[in-house]
mmCIF file of C-alpha atoms in Angstrom:
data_model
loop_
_atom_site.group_PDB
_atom_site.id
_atom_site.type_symbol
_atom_site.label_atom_id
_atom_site.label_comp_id
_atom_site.label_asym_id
_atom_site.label_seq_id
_atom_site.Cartn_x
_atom_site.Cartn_y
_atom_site.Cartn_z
ATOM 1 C CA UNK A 1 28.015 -2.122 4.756
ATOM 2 C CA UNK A 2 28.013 -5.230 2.920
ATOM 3 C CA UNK A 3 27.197 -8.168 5.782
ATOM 4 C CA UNK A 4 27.466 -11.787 4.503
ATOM 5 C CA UNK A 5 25.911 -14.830 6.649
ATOM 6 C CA UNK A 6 27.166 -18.293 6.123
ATOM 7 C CA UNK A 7 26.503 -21.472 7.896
ATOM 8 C CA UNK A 8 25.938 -21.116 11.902
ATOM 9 C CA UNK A 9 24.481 -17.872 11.477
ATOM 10 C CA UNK A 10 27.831 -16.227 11.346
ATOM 11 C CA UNK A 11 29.102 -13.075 9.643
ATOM 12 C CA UNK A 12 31.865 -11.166 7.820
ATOM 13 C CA UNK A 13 31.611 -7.205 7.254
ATOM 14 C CA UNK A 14 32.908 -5.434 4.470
ATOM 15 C CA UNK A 15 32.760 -1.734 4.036
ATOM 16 C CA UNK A 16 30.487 -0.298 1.178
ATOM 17 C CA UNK A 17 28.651 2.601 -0.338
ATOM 18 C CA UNK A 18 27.355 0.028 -3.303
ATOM 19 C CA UNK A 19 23.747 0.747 -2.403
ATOM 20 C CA UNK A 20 23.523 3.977 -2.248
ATOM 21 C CA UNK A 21 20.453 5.665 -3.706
ATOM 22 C CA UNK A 22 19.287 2.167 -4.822
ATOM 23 C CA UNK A 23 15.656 1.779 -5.836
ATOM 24 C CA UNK A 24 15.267 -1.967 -6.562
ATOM 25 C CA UNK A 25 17.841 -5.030 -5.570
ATOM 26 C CA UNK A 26 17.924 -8.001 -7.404
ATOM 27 C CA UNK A 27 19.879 -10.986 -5.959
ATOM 28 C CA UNK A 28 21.227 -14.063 -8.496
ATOM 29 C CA UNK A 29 19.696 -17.071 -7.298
ATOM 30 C CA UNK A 30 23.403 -18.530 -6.428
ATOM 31 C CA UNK A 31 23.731 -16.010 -4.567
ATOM 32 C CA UNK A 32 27.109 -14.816 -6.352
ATOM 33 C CA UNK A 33 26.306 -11.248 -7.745
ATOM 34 C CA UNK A 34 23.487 -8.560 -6.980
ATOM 35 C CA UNK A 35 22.224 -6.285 -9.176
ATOM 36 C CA UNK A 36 21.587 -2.606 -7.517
ATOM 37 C CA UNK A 37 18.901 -0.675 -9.538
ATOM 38 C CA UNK A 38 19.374 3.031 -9.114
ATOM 39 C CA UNK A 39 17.011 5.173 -11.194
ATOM 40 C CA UNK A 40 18.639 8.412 -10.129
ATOM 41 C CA UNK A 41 21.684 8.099 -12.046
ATOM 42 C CA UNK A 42 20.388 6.021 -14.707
ATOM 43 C CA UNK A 43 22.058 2.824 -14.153
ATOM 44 C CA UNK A 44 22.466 -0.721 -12.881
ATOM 45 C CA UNK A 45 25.319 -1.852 -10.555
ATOM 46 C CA UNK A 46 26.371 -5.150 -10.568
ATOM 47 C CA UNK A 47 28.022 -6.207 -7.357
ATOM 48 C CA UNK A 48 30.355 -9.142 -6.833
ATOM 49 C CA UNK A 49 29.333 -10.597 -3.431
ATOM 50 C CA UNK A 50 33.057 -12.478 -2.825
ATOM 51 C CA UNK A 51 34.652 -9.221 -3.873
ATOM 52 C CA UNK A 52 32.183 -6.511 -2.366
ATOM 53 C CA UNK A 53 32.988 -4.539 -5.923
ATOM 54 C CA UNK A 54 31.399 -3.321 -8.573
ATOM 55 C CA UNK A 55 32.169 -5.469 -11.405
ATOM 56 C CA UNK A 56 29.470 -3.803 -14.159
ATOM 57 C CA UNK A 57 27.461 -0.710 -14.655
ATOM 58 C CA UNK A 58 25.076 -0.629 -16.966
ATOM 59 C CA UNK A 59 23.598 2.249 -17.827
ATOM 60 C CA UNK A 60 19.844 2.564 -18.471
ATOM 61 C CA UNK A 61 17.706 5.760 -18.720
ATOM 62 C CA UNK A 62 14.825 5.824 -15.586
ATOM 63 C CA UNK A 63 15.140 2.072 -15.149
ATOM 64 C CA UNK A 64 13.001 0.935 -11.773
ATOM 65 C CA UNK A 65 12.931 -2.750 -11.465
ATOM 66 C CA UNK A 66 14.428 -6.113 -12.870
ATOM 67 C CA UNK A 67 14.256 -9.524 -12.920
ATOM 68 C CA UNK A 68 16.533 -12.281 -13.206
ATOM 69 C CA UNK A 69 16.122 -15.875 -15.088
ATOM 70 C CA UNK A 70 15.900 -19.075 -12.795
ATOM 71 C CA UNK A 71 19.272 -20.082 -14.559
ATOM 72 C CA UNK A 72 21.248 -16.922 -13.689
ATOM 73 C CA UNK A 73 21.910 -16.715 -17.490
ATOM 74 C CA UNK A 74 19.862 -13.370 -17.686
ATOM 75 C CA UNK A 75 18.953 -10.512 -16.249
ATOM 76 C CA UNK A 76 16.212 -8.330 -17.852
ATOM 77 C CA UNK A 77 15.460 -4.710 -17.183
ATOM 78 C CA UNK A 78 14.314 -1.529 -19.206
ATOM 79 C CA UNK A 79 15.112 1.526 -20.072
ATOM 80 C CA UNK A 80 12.026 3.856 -20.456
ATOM 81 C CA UNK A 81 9.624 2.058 -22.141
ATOM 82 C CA UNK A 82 12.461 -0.502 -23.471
ATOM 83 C CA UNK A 83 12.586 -4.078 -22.427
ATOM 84 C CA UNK A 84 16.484 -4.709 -22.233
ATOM 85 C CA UNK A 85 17.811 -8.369 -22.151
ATOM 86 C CA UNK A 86 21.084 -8.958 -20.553
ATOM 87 C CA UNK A 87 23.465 -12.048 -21.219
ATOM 88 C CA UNK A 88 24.956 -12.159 -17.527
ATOM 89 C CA UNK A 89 28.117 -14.114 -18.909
ATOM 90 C CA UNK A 90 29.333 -11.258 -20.336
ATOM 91 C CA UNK A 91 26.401 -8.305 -19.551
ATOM 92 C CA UNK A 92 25.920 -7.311 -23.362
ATOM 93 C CA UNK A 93 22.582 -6.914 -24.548
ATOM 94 C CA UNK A 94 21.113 -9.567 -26.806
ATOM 95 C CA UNK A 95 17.664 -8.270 -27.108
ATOM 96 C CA UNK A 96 15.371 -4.537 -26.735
ATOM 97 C CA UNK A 97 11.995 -5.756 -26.710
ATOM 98 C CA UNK A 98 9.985 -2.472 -28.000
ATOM 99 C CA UNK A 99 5.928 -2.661 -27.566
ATOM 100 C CA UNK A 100 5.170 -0.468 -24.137
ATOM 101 C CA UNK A 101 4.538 3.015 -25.323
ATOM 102 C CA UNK A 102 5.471 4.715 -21.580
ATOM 103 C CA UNK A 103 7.280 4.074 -18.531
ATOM 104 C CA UNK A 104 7.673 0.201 -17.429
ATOM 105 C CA UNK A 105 6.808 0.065 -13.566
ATOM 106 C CA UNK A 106 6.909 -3.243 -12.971
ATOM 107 C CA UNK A 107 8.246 -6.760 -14.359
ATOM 108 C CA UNK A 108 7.612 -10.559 -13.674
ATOM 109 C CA UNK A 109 9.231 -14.034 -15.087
ATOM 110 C CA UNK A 110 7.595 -17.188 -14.682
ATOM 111 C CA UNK A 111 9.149 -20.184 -12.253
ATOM 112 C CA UNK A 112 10.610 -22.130 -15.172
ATOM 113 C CA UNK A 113 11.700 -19.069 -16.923
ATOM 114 C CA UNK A 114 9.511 -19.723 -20.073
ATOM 115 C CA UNK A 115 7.466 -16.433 -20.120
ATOM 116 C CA UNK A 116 8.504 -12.596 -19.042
ATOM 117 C CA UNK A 117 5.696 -10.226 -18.283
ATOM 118 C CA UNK A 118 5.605 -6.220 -17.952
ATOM 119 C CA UNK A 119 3.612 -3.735 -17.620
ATOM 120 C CA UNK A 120 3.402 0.359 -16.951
ATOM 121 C CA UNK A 121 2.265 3.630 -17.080
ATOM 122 C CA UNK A 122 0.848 2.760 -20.689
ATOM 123 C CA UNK A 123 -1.955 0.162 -18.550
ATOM 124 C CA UNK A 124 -1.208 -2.645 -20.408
ATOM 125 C CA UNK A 125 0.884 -6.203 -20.002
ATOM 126 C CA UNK A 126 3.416 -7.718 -22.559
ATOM 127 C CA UNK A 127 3.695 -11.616 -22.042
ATOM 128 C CA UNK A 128 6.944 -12.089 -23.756
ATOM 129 C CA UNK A 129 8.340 -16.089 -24.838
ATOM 130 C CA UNK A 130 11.946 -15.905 -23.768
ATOM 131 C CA UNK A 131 13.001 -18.541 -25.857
ATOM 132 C CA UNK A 132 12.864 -16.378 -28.745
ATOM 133 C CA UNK A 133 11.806 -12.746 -26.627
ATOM 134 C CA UNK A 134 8.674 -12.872 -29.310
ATOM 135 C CA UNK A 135 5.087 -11.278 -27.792
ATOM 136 C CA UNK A 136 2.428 -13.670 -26.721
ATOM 137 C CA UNK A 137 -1.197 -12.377 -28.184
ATOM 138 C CA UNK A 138 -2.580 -8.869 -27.815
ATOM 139 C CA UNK A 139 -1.826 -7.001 -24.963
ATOM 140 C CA UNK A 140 -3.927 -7.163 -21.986
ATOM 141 C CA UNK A 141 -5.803 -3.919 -21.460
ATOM 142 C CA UNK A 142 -6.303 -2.655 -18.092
ATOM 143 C CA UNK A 143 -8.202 0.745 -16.777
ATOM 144 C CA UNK A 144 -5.763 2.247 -15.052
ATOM 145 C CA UNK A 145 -1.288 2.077 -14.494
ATOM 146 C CA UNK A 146 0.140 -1.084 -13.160
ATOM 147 C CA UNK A 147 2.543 -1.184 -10.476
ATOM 148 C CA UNK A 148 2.844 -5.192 -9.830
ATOM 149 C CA UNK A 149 3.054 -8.431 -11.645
ATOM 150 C CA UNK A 150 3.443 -11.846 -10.649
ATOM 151 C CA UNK A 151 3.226 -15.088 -11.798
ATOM 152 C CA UNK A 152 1.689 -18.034 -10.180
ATOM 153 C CA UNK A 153 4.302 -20.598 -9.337
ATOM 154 C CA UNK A 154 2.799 -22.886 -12.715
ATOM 155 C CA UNK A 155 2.821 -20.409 -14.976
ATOM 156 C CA UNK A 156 -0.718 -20.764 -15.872
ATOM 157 C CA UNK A 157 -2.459 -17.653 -14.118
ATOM 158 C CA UNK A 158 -1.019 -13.921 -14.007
ATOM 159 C CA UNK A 159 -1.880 -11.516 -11.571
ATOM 160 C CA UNK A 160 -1.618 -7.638 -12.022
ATOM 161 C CA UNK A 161 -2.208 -4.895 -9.182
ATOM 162 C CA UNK A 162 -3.078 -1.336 -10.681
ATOM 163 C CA UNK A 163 -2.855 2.266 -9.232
ATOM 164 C CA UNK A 164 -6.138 2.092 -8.031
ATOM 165 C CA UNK A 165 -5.674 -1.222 -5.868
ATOM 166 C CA UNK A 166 -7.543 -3.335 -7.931
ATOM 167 C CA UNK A 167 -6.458 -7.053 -9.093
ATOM 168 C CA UNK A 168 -6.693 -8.867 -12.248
ATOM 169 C CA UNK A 169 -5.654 -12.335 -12.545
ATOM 170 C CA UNK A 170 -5.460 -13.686 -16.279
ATOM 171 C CA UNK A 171 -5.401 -16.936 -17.093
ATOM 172 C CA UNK A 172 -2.556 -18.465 -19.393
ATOM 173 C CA UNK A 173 -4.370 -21.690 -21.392
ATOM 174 C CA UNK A 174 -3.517 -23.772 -23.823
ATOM 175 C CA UNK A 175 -1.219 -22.410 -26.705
ATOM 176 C CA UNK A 176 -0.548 -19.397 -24.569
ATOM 177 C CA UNK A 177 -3.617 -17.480 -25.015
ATOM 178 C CA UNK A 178 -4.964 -15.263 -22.425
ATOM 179 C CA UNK A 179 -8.346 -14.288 -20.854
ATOM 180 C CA UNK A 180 -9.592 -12.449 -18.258
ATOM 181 C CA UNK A 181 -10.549 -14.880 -15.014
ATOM 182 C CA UNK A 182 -11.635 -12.361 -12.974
ATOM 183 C CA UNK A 183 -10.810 -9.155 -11.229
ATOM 184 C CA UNK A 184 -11.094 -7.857 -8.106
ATOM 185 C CA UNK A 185 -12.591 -4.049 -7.318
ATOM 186 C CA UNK A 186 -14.488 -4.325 -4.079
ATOM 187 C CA UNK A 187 -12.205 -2.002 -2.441
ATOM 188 C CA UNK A 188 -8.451 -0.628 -2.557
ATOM 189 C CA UNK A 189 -6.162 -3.231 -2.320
ATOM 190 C CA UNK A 190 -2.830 -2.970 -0.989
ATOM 191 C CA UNK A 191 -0.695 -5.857 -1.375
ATOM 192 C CA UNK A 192 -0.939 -9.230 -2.472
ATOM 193 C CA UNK A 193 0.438 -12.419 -1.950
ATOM 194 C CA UNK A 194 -0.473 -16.806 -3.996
ATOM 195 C CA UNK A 195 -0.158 -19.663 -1.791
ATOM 196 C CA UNK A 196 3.097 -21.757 -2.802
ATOM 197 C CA UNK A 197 0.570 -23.933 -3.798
ATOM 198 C CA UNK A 198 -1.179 -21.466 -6.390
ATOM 199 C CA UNK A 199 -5.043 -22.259 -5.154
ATOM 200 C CA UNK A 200 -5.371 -19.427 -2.468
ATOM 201 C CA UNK A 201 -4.988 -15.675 -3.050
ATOM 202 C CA UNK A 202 -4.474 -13.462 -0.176
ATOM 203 C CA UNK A 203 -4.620 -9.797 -0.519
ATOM 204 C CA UNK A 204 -4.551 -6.645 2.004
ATOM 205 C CA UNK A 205 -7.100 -3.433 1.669
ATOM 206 C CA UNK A 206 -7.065 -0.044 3.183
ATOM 207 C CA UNK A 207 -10.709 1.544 3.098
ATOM 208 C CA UNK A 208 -9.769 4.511 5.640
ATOM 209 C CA UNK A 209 -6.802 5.496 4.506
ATOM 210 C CA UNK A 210 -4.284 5.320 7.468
ATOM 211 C CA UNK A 211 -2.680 2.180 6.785
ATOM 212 C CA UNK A 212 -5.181 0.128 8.875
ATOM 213 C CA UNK A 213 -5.955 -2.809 6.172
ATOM 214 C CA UNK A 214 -8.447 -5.946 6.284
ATOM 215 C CA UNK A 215 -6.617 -9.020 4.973
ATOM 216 C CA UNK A 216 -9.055 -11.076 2.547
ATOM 217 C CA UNK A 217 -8.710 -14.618 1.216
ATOM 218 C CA UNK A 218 -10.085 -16.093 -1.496
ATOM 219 C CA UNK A 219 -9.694 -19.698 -3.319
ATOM 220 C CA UNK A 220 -9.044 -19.257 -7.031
ATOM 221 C CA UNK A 221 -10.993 -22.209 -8.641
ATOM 222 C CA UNK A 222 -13.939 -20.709 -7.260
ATOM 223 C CA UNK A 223 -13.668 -17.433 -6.671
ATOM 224 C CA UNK A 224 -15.037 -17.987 -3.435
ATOM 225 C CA UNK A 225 -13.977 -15.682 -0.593
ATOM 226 C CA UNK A 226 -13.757 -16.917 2.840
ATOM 227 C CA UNK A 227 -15.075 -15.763 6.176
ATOM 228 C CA UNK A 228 -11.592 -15.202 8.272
ATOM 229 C CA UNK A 229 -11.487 -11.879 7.819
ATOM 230 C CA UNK A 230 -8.435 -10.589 9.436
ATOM 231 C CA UNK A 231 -8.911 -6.811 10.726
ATOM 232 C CA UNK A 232 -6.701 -3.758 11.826
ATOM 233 C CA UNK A 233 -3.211 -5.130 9.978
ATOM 234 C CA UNK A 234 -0.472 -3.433 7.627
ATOM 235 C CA UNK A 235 -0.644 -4.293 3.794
ATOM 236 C CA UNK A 236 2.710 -7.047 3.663
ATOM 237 C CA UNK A 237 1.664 -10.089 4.139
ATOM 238 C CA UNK A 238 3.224 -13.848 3.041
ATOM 239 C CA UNK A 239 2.500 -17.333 3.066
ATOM 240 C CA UNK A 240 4.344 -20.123 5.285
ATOM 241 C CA UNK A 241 5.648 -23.454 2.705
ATOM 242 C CA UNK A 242 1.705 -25.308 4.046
ATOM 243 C CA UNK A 243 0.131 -22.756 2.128
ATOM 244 C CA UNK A 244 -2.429 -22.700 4.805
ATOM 245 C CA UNK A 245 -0.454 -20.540 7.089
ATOM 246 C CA UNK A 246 0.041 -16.624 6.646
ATOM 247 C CA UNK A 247 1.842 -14.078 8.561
ATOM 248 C CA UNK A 248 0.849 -10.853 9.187
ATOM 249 C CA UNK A 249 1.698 -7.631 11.022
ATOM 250 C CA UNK A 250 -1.039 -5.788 13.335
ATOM 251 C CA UNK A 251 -1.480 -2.096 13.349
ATOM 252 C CA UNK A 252 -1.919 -0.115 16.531
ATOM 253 C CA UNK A 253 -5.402 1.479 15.286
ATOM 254 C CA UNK A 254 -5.125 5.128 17.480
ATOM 255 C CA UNK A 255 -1.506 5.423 17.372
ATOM 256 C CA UNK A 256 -0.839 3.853 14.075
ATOM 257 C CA UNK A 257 2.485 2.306 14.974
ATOM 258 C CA UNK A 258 3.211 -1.176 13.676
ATOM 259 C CA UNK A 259 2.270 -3.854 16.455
ATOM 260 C CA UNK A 260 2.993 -7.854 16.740
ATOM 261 C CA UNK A 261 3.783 -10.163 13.866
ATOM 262 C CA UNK A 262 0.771 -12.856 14.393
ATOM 263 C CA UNK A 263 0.222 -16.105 12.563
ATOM 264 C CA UNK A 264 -3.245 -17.374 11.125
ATOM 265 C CA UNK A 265 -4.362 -20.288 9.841
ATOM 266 C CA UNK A 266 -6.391 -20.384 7.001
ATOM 267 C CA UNK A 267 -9.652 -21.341 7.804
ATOM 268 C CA UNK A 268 -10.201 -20.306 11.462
ATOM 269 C CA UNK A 269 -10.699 -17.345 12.846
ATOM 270 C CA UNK A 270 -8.858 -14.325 13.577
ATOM 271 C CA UNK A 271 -9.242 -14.750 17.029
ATOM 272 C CA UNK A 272 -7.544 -17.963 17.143
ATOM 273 C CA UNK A 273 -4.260 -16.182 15.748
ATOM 274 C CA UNK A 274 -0.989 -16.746 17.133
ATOM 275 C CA UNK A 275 1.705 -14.329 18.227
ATOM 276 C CA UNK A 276 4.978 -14.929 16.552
ATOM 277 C CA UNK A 277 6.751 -11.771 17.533
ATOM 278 C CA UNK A 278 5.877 -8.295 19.367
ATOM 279 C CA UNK A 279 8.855 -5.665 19.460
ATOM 280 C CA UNK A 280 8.927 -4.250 22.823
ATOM 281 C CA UNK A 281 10.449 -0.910 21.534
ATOM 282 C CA UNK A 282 7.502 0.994 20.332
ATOM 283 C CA UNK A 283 9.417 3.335 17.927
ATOM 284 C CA UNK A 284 10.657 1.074 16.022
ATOM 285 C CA UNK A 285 8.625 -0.072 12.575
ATOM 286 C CA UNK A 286 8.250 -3.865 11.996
ATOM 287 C CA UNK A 287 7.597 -5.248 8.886
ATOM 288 C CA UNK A 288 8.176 -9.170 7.438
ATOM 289 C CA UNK A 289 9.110 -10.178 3.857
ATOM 290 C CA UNK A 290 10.036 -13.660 2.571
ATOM 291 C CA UNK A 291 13.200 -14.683 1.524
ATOM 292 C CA UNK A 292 14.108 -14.521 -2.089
ATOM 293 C CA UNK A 293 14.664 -18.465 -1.627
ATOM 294 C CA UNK A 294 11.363 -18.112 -0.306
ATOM 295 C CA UNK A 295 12.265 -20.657 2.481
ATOM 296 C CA UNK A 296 12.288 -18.117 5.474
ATOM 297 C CA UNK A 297 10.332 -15.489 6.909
ATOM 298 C CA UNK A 298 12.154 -12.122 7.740
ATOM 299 C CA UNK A 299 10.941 -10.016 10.766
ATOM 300 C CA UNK A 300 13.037 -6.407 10.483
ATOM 301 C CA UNK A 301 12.612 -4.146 13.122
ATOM 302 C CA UNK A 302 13.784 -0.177 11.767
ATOM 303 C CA UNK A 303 14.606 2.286 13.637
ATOM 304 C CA UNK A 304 15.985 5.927 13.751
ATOM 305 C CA UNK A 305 19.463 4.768 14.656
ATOM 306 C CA UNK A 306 19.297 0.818 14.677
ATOM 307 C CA UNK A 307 17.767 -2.226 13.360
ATOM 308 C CA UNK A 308 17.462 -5.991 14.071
ATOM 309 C CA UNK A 309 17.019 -8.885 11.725
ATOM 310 C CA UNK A 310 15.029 -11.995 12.672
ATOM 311 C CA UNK A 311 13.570 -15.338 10.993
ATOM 312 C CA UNK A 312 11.265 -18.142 10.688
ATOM 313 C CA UNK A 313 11.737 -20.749 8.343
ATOM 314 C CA UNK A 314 8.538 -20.939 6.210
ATOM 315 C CA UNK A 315 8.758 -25.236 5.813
ATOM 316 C CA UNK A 316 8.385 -24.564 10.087
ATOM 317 C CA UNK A 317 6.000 -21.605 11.049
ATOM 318 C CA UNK A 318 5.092 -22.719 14.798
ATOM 319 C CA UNK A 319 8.929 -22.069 14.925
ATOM 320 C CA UNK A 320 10.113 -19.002 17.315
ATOM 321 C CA UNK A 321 12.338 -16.201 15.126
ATOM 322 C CA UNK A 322 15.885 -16.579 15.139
ATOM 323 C CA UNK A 323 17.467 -13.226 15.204
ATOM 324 C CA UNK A 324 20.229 -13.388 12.349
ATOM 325 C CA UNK A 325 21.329 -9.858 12.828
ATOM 326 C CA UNK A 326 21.098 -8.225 16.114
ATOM 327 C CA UNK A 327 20.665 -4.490 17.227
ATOM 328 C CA UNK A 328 24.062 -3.551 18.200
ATOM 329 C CA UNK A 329 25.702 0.309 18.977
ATOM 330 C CA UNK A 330 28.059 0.051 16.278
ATOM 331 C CA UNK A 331 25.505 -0.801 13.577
ATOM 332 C CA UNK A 332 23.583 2.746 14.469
ATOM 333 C CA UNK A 333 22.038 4.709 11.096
ATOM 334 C CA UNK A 334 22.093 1.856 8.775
ATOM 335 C CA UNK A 335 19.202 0.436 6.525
ATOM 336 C CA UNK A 336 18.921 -3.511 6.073
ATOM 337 C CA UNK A 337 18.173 -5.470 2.601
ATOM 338 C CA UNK A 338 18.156 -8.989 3.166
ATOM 339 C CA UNK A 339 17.778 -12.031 1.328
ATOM 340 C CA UNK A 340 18.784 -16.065 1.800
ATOM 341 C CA UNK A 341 20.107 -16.904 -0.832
ATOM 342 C CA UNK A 342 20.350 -20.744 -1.907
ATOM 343 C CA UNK A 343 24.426 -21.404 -0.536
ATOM 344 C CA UNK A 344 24.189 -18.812 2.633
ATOM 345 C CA UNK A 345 22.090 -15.486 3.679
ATOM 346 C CA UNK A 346 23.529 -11.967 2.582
ATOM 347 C CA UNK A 347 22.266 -8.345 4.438
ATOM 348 C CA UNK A 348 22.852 -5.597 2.499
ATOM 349 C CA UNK A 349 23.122 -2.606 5.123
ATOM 350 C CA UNK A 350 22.837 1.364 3.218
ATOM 351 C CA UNK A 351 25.114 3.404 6.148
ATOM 352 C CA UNK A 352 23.052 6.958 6.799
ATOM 353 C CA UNK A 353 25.117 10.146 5.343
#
């Protein structure tokens, strides 16, 4: 099912098996097309949203993730160990960036859409130009597979998460060169997640094992990490608009099932942490993701046979969740992908076989 919400929260339905199989989504910024990656048949779906069709497949040989510009003007993804530029005006290919020599896992563009970064099972990153799609320096050498790239919201720092859980942030200077501002191996890490406002890093790590992670935070300039320590929570994690407020999701620590959705602010302790949200059905798994407009916080509650939808804007986090989509028996056995969008909110929902 294809559910689009505009204005007051309401909703039209549309049937669809678009998603099916899907291993990545990728949403335009305006909101008007969606891009369904699906490496098990070697292709990427492009989706009208007004239409609920498919308007373009593309095909592409074990392609996992991609990214789209800020414009809308291009979508890049890759195919194998291919960098493959798409003109979304028309969806030819303008450009096959060659350089990885195995699998791309993971992809990042900068906020102005100036630089393109991606990395692999080969362990190193390719900082691409996309004015002209030439390679920026060497590549940057890591010790092990990546699996995540992102780009602080300046452009001027990069930050890579390997295989083994450690983070590297490189530093973009003057002229584009690179260099190595410091990594981070003390333990396993998880997840992480940059402050809007780029001076706070905030990462998750899991030193037993069962998904029962510490949440560390740590100011960039310095490299100093401070005391809040936040104990016995799953890996997401994401920053409210303040930058100095971050949600979280506890973990039951003998039963392992997924507990409240708390808020902390930076700087205080743990203990001082408010609850934003506790699901009072116990089977169900809650986890929280920001927006792709980055402007709300999404609360999803899954379940064997239902699901709920909820949100906090991130510009208000002492705000209570609103639910956007509500459990309901006629929604039973379907799997939500949400994400607002800049002109209304749009839930993707992948109906059970």
């Amino acid at each position: 099912r294809h559910t689009r919400l505009q204005g007051d929260w309401s909703s039209d339905v549309c049937s669809s098996d678009l998603l099916q199989s899907a291993t990545d989504l990728m949403f335009s910024r305006r909101g008007d097309w969606l891009a369904v990656v699906d490496w098990t048949r070697d292709q990427i779906r492009v989706v009208d949203r007004e239409l609920g069709t498919v308007v373009r497949t593309l095909p592409l040989k074990l392609c996992f993730c991609a990214v789209v510009s800020p414009t809308d003007d291009v979508l890049v993804s890759h195919e194998l160990d291919d960098l493959v530029v798409f003109d979304t005006t028309d969806w030819s290919i303008t450009h096959r960036l060659k350089g990885h020599v195995s699998t791309i896992r993971t992809m990042a563009m900068s906020g102005d859409g100036t630089l393109l970064a991606s990395a692999g099972d080969d362990r190193e990153i390719r900082v691409w130009q996309t004015s002209d799609y030439s390679g920026v320096g060497p590549p940057l050498r890591h010790s092990h597979p990546l699996v995540r790239l992102s780009f602080t919201l300046d452009g001027t720092a990069l930050m890579a998460l390997d295989t083994l859980g450690e983070i590297t942030i490189w530093q973009i200077g003057a002229g584009l060169k690179t260099s190595r501002l410091w990594s981070l191996s003390d333990g396993p890490a998880r997840q992480f997640n940059l402050s809007p406002d780029g001076r706070w890093l905030a990462w998750t790590e899991d030193l037993s094992g069962r998904r029962i992670h510490t949440i560390h935070i740590k100011e960039l300039a310095t490299g100093q990490e401070l005391p809040d320590r936040i104990e016995g929570t799953l890996e997401s994690l994401e920053w409210a608009a303040d930058s100095a407020t971050l949600f979280y999701v506890k973990q039951d620590p003998v039963l392992l099932q997924t507990g409240p959705v708390h808020r902390h602010a930076r700087g205080t302790p743990a203990t001082a942490d408010v609850k934003v949200y506790d699901e009072p059905d116990k089977t169900l798994f809650t986890e929280i993701s920001a927006s792709r407009s980055r402007k709300y916080l999404l609360i999803h509650m899954e379940g064997y046979d239902t699901n709920e939808l909820r949100a906090v804007p991130l510009d208000r986090p002492e705000q209570p969740p609103t639910v956007v989509l509500a459990r309901r028996p006629d929604r039973k056995s379907t799997r939500l992908n949400s994400s607002h969008l800049v002109i209304s909110y749009a839930v993707f929902c992948l109906k059970k076989k």
